[in-house]
Short mmCIF file of C-alpha atoms in Angstrom, two decimals:
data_model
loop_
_atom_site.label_atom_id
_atom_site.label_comp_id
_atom_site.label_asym_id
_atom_site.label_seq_id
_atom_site.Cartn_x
_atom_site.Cartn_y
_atom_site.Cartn_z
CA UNK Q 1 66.58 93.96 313.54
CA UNK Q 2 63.27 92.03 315.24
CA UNK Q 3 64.11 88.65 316.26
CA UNK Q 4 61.54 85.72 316.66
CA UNK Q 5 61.06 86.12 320.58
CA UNK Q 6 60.34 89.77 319.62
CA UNK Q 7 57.87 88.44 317.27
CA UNK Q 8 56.51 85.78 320.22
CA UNK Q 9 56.12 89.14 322.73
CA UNK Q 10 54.59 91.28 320.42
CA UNK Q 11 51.90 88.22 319.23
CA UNK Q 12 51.69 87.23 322.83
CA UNK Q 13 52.34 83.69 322.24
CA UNK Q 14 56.02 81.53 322.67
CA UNK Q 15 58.59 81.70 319.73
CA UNK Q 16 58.02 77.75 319.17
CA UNK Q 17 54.37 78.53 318.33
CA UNK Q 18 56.10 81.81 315.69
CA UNK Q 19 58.33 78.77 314.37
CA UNK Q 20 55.35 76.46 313.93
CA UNK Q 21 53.30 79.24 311.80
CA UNK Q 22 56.42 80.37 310.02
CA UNK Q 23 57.63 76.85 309.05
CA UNK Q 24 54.19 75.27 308.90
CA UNK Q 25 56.00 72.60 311.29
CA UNK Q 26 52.74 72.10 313.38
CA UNK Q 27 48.46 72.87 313.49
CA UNK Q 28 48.04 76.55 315.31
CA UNK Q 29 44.81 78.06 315.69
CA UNK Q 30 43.79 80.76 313.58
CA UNK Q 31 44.16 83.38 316.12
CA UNK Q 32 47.71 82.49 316.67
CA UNK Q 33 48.74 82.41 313.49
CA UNK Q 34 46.83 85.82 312.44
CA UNK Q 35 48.63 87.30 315.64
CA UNK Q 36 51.82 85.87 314.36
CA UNK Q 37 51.56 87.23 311.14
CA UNK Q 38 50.30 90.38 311.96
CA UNK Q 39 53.42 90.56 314.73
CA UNK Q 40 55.62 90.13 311.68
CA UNK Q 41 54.37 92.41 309.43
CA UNK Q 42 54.84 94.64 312.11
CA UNK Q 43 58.39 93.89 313.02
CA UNK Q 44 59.65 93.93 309.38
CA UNK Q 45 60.99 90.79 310.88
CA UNK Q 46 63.15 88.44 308.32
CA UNK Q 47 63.32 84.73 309.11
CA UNK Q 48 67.17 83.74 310.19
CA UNK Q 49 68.22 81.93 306.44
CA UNK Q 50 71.28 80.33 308.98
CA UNK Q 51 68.95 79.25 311.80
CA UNK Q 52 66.46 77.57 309.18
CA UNK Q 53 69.50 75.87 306.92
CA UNK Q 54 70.93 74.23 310.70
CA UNK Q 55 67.51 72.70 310.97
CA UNK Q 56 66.96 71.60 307.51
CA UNK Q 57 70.59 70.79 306.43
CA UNK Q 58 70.15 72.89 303.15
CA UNK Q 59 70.90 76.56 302.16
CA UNK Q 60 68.72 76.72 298.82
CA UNK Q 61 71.61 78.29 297.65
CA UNK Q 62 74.31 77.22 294.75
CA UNK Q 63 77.97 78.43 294.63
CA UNK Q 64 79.15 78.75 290.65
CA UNK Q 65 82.61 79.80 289.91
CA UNK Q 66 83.57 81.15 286.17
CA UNK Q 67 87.38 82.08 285.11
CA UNK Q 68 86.17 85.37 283.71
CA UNK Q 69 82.50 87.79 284.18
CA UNK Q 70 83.32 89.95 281.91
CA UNK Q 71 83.26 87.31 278.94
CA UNK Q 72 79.89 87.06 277.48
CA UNK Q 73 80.23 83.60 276.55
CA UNK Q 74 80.60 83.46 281.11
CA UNK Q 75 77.81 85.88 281.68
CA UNK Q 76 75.49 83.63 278.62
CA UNK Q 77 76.27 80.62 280.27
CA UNK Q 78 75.56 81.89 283.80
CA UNK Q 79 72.39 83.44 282.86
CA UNK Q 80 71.18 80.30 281.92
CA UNK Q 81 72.23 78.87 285.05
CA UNK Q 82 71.09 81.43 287.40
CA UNK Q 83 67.47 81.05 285.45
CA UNK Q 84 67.00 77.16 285.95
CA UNK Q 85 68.52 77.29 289.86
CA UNK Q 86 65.92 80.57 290.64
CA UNK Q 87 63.51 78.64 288.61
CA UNK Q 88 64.30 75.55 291.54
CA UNK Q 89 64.17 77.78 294.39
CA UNK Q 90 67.83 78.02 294.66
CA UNK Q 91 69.74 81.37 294.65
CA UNK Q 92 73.12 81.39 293.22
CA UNK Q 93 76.60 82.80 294.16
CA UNK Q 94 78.78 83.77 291.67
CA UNK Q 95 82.33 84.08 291.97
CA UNK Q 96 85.31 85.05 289.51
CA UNK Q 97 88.44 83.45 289.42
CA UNK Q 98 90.15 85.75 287.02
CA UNK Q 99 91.76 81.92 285.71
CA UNK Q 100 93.83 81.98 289.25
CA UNK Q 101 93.97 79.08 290.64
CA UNK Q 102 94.79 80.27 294.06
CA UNK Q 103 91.41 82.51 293.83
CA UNK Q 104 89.38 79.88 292.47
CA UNK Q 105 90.86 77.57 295.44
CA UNK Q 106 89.81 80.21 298.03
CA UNK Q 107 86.35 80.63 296.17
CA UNK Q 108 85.91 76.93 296.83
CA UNK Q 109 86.83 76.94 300.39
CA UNK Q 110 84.54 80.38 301.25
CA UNK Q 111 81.81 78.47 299.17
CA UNK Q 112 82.18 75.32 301.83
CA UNK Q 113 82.11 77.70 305.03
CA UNK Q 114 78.80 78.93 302.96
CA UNK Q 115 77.45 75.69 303.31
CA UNK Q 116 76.29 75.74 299.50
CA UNK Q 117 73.82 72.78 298.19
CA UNK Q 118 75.70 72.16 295.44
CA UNK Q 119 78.74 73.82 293.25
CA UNK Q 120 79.04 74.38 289.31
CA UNK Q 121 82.66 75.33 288.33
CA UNK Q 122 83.76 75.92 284.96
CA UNK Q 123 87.21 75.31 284.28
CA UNK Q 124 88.81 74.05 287.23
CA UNK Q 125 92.22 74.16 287.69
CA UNK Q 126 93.94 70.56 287.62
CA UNK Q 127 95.44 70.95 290.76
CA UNK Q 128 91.71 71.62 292.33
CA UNK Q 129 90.57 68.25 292.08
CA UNK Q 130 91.41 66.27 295.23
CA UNK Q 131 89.93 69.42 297.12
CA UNK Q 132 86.31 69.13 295.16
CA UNK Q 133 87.00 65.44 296.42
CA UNK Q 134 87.57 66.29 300.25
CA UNK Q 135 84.52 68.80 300.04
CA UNK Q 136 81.92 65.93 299.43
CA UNK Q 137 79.34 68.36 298.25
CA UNK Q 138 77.33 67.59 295.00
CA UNK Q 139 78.98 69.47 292.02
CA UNK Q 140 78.97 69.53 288.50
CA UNK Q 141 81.99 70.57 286.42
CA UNK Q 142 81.42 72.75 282.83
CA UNK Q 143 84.05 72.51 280.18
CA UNK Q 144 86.23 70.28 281.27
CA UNK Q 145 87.21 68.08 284.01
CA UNK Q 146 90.58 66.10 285.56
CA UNK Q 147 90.81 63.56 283.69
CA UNK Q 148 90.96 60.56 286.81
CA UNK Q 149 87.81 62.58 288.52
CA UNK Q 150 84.90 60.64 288.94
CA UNK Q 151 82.42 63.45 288.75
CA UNK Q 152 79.46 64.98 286.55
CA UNK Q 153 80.84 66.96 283.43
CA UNK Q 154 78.53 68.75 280.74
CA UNK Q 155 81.01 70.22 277.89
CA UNK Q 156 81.27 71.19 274.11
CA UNK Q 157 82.63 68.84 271.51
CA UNK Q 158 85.56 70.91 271.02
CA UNK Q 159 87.57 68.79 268.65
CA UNK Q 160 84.18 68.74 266.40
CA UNK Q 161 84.00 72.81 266.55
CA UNK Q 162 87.13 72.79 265.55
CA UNK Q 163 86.94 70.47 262.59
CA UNK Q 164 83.21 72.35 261.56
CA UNK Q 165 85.01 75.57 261.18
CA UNK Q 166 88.09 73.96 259.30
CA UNK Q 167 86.05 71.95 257.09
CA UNK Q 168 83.86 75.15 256.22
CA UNK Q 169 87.07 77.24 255.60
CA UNK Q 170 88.57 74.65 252.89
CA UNK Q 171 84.91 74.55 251.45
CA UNK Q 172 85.75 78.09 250.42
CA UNK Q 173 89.02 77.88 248.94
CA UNK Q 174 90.94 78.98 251.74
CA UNK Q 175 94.28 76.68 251.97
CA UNK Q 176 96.67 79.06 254.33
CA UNK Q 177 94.36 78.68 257.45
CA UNK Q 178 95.97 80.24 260.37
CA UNK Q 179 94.73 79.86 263.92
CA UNK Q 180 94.53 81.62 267.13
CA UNK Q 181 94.66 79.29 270.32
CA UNK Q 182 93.68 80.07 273.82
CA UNK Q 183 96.19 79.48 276.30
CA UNK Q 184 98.56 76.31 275.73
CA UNK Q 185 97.80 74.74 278.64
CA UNK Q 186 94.13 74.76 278.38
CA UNK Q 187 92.09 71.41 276.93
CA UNK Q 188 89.39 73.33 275.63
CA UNK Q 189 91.81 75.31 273.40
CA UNK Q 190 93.97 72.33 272.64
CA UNK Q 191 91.11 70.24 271.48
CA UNK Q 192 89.89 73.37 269.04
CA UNK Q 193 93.30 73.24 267.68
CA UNK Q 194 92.73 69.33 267.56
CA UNK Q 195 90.04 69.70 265.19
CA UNK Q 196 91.33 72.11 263.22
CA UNK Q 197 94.49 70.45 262.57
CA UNK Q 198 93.85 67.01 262.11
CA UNK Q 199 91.06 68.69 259.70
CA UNK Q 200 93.70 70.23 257.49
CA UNK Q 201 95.68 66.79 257.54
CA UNK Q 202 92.56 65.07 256.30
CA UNK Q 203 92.70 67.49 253.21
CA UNK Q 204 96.26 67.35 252.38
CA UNK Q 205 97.36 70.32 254.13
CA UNK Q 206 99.49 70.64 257.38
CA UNK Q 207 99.59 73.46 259.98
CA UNK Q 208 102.55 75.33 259.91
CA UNK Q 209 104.03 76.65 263.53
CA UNK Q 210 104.45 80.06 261.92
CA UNK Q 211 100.56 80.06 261.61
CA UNK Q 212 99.75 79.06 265.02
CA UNK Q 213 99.81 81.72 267.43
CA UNK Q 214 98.32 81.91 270.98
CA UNK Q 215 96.51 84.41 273.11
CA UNK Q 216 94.44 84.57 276.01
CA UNK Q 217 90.81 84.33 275.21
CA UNK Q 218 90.09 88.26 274.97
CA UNK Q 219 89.39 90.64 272.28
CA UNK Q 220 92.88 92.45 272.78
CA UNK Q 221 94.96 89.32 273.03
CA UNK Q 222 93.03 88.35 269.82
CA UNK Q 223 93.84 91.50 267.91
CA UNK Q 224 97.90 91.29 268.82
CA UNK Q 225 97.66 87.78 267.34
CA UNK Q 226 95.95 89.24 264.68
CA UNK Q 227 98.55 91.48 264.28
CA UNK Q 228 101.96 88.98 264.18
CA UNK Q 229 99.43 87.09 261.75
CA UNK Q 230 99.07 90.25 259.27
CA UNK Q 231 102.53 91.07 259.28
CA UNK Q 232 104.05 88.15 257.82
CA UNK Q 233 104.93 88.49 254.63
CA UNK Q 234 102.99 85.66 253.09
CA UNK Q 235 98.90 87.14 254.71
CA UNK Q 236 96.84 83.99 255.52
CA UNK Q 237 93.56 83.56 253.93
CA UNK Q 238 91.80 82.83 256.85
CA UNK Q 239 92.14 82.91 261.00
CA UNK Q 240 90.52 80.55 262.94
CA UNK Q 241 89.81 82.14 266.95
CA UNK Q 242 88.89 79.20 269.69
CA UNK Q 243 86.75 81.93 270.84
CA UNK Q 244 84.40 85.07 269.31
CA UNK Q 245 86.46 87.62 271.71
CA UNK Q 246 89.54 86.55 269.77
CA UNK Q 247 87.56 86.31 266.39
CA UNK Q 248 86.35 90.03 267.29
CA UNK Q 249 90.18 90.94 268.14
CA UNK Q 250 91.14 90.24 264.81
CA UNK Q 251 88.76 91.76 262.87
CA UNK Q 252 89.85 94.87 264.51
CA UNK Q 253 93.57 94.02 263.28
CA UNK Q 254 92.28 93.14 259.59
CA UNK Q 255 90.58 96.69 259.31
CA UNK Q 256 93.30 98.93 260.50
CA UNK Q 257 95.38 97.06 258.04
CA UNK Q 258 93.12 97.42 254.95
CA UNK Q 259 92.72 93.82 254.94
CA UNK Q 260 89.21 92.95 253.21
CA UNK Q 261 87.11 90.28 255.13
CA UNK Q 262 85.99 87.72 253.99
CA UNK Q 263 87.55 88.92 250.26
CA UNK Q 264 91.40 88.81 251.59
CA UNK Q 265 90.55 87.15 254.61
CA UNK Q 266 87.89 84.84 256.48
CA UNK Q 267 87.40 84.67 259.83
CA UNK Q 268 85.90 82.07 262.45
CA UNK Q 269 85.21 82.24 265.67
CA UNK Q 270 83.99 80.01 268.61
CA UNK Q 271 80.91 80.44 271.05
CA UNK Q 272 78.68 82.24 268.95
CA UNK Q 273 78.16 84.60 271.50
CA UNK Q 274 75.62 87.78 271.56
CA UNK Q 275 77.81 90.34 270.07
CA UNK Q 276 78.83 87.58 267.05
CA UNK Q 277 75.75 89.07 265.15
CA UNK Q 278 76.62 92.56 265.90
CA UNK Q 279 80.10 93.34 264.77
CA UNK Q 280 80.93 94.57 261.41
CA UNK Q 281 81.48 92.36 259.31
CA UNK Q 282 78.88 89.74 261.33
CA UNK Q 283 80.90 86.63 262.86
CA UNK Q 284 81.02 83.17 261.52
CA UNK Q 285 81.26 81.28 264.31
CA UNK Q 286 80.73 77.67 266.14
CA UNK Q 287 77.86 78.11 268.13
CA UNK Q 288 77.35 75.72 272.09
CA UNK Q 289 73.89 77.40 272.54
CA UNK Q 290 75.07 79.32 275.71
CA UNK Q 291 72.18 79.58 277.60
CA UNK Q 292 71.17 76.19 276.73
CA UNK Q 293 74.09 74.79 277.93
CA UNK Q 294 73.95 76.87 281.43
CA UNK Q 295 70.31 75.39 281.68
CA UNK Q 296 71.66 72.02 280.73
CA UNK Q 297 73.91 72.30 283.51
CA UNK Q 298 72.14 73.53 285.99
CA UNK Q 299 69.59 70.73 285.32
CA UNK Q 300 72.64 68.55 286.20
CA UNK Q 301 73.42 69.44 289.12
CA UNK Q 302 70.14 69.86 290.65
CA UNK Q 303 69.47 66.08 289.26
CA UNK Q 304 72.52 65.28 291.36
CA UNK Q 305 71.42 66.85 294.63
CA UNK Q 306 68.15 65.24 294.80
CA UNK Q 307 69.98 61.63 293.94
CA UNK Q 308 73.56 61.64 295.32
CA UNK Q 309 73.53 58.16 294.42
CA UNK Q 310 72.69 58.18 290.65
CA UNK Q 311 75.09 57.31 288.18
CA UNK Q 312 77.61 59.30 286.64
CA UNK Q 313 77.08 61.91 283.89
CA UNK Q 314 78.82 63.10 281.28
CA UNK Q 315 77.33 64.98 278.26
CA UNK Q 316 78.60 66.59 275.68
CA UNK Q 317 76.69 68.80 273.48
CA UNK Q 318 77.60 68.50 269.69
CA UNK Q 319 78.08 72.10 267.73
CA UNK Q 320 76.74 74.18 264.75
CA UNK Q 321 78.14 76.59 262.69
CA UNK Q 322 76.55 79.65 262.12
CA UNK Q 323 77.67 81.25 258.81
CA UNK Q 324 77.46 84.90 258.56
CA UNK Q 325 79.74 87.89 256.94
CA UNK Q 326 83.08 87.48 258.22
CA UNK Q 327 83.18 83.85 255.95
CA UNK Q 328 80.57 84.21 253.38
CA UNK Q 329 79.13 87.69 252.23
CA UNK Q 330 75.65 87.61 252.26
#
């Protein structure tokens, strides 16, 4: 691989005068710089991104950590990301944390040693907090956030989703409204549940434990709930997913069972992802705009880098409900 002095020997001028016409740093004369140019052309010669982020401080480069690429509300959200920070002249690194902790604290650490501009993580672990702290490196958090950090948050309404899906479902009729949470442990699925329940309570009706059951935010954890759901003997007339991969799960379960949706059963999901308008019968769902919301995000953070200074932010974007088969037949 050509470095610059091969560059400088092959031009016949010094490497500072290659670094002035490569960086535009200082005036060279025309014959220099065609020389130069000519020299790299020649050389296949690639500019050292390390050498130039030493000189300028910045990598142009932005680390983003998700719990889980193969979830297309992840891969949505990161598109939209990836499109604003490209757009900005900023590559980004994604990483997967497979909703380990320990990975997504390693991730961190290798994004440090990368000397990223800025971080986006979504989800972060509780415990992950004081290390974002110690980092000092402008970040914005998607989702959700510890709730004594300081730092620049862009998430959902969840308990509104929650209560939009609810309050559709008892619009219909349906009174036995069952629900499938994402983990326990997880704000974003206890403030869908939230919603939902305090939703019910407004109309009389209380959530039974029996009709709560939890999974783990994919299509087959989604379709065992399902499943536990179907088999009582008393069928709910509705399930309410705190994600579409859930949602999907389920109508998988209701079909091998002979269970008619939405006749015998409606079902809701959250995210309104892609696939929601592809699956048989189409997904009613509570929709965060994906992309817009990676965009939103990104917009964030980049905001944050070129002010360190500027005041905190915290938005949260309200939600829609899209209403399709799996509810209302159309």
């Amino acid at each position: 691989m050509a470095t610059i002095k091969d560059v400088a020997r092959k031009a016949g001028v010094s490497y500072t005068t290659v670094s002035h016409v490569l960086n535009q740093t200082r005036p060279v004369s025309d014959d220099a710089r065609h020389r130069v140019l000519a020299a790299v052309e020649a050389l296949a010669y690639v500019p050292s991104a390390l050498a130039r982020s030493l000189k300028s401080k910045t990598t142009g480069s932005i680390g983003l950590i998700i719990p889980n690429n193969t979830n297309p509300y992840f891969s949505e959200v990161a598109r939209g990301i990836e499109d604003s920070c490209y757009a900005a002249g900023y590559s980004v690194i994604l990483c997967n944390s497979d909703d380990d902790p320990a990975k997504q604290r390693d991730y961190l650490n290798m994004l440090l040693t990368k000397r990223c501009d800025g971080l986006i993580v979504a989800t972060l672990a509780q415990t992950d907090g004081e290390l974002l702290r110690k980092m000092q490196v402008p970040t914005v958090l998607l989702d959700r956030a510890p709730k004594d950090m300081a730092i620049d948050l862009v998430a959902v309404d969840n308990v509104a989703g929650g209560a939009l899906a609810t309050a559709h479902l008892l619009a219909l009729g349906r009174r036995r409204i069952a629900c499938i949470g994402g983990s326990a442990d997880l704000d974003i699925s206890r403030e869908r549940i939230a919603g939902l329940r305090q939703t019910l309570l407004d109309g009389g009706i209380a959530l039974p434990d029996d009709l709560l059951a939890y999974a783990d935010f994919t299509s087959v954890g989604g379709y065992l709930a399902a499943c536990s759901l179907l088999a009582m003997k008393e069928l709910p007339d509705a399930i309410f997913c705190c994600n579409d991969l859930m949602a999907i799960g389920a109508l998988r379960a209701a079909a091998e069972r002979g269970v008619a949706v939405p006749d015998q059963l409606a079902v809701v999901g959250f995210d309104d992802i892609d696939l929601a308008q592809f699956v048989h019968p189409t997904l009613t769902s509570v929709a965060q705009n994906t992309r817009q919301l990676g965009q939103l995000t990104a917009q964030c953070l980049l905001a944050r880098i070129a002010a360190p200074e500027r005041p905190l932010q915290r938005q949260t974007i309200a939600p829609e409900l899209h209403i399709r088969d799996s509810t209302v037949r159309s």
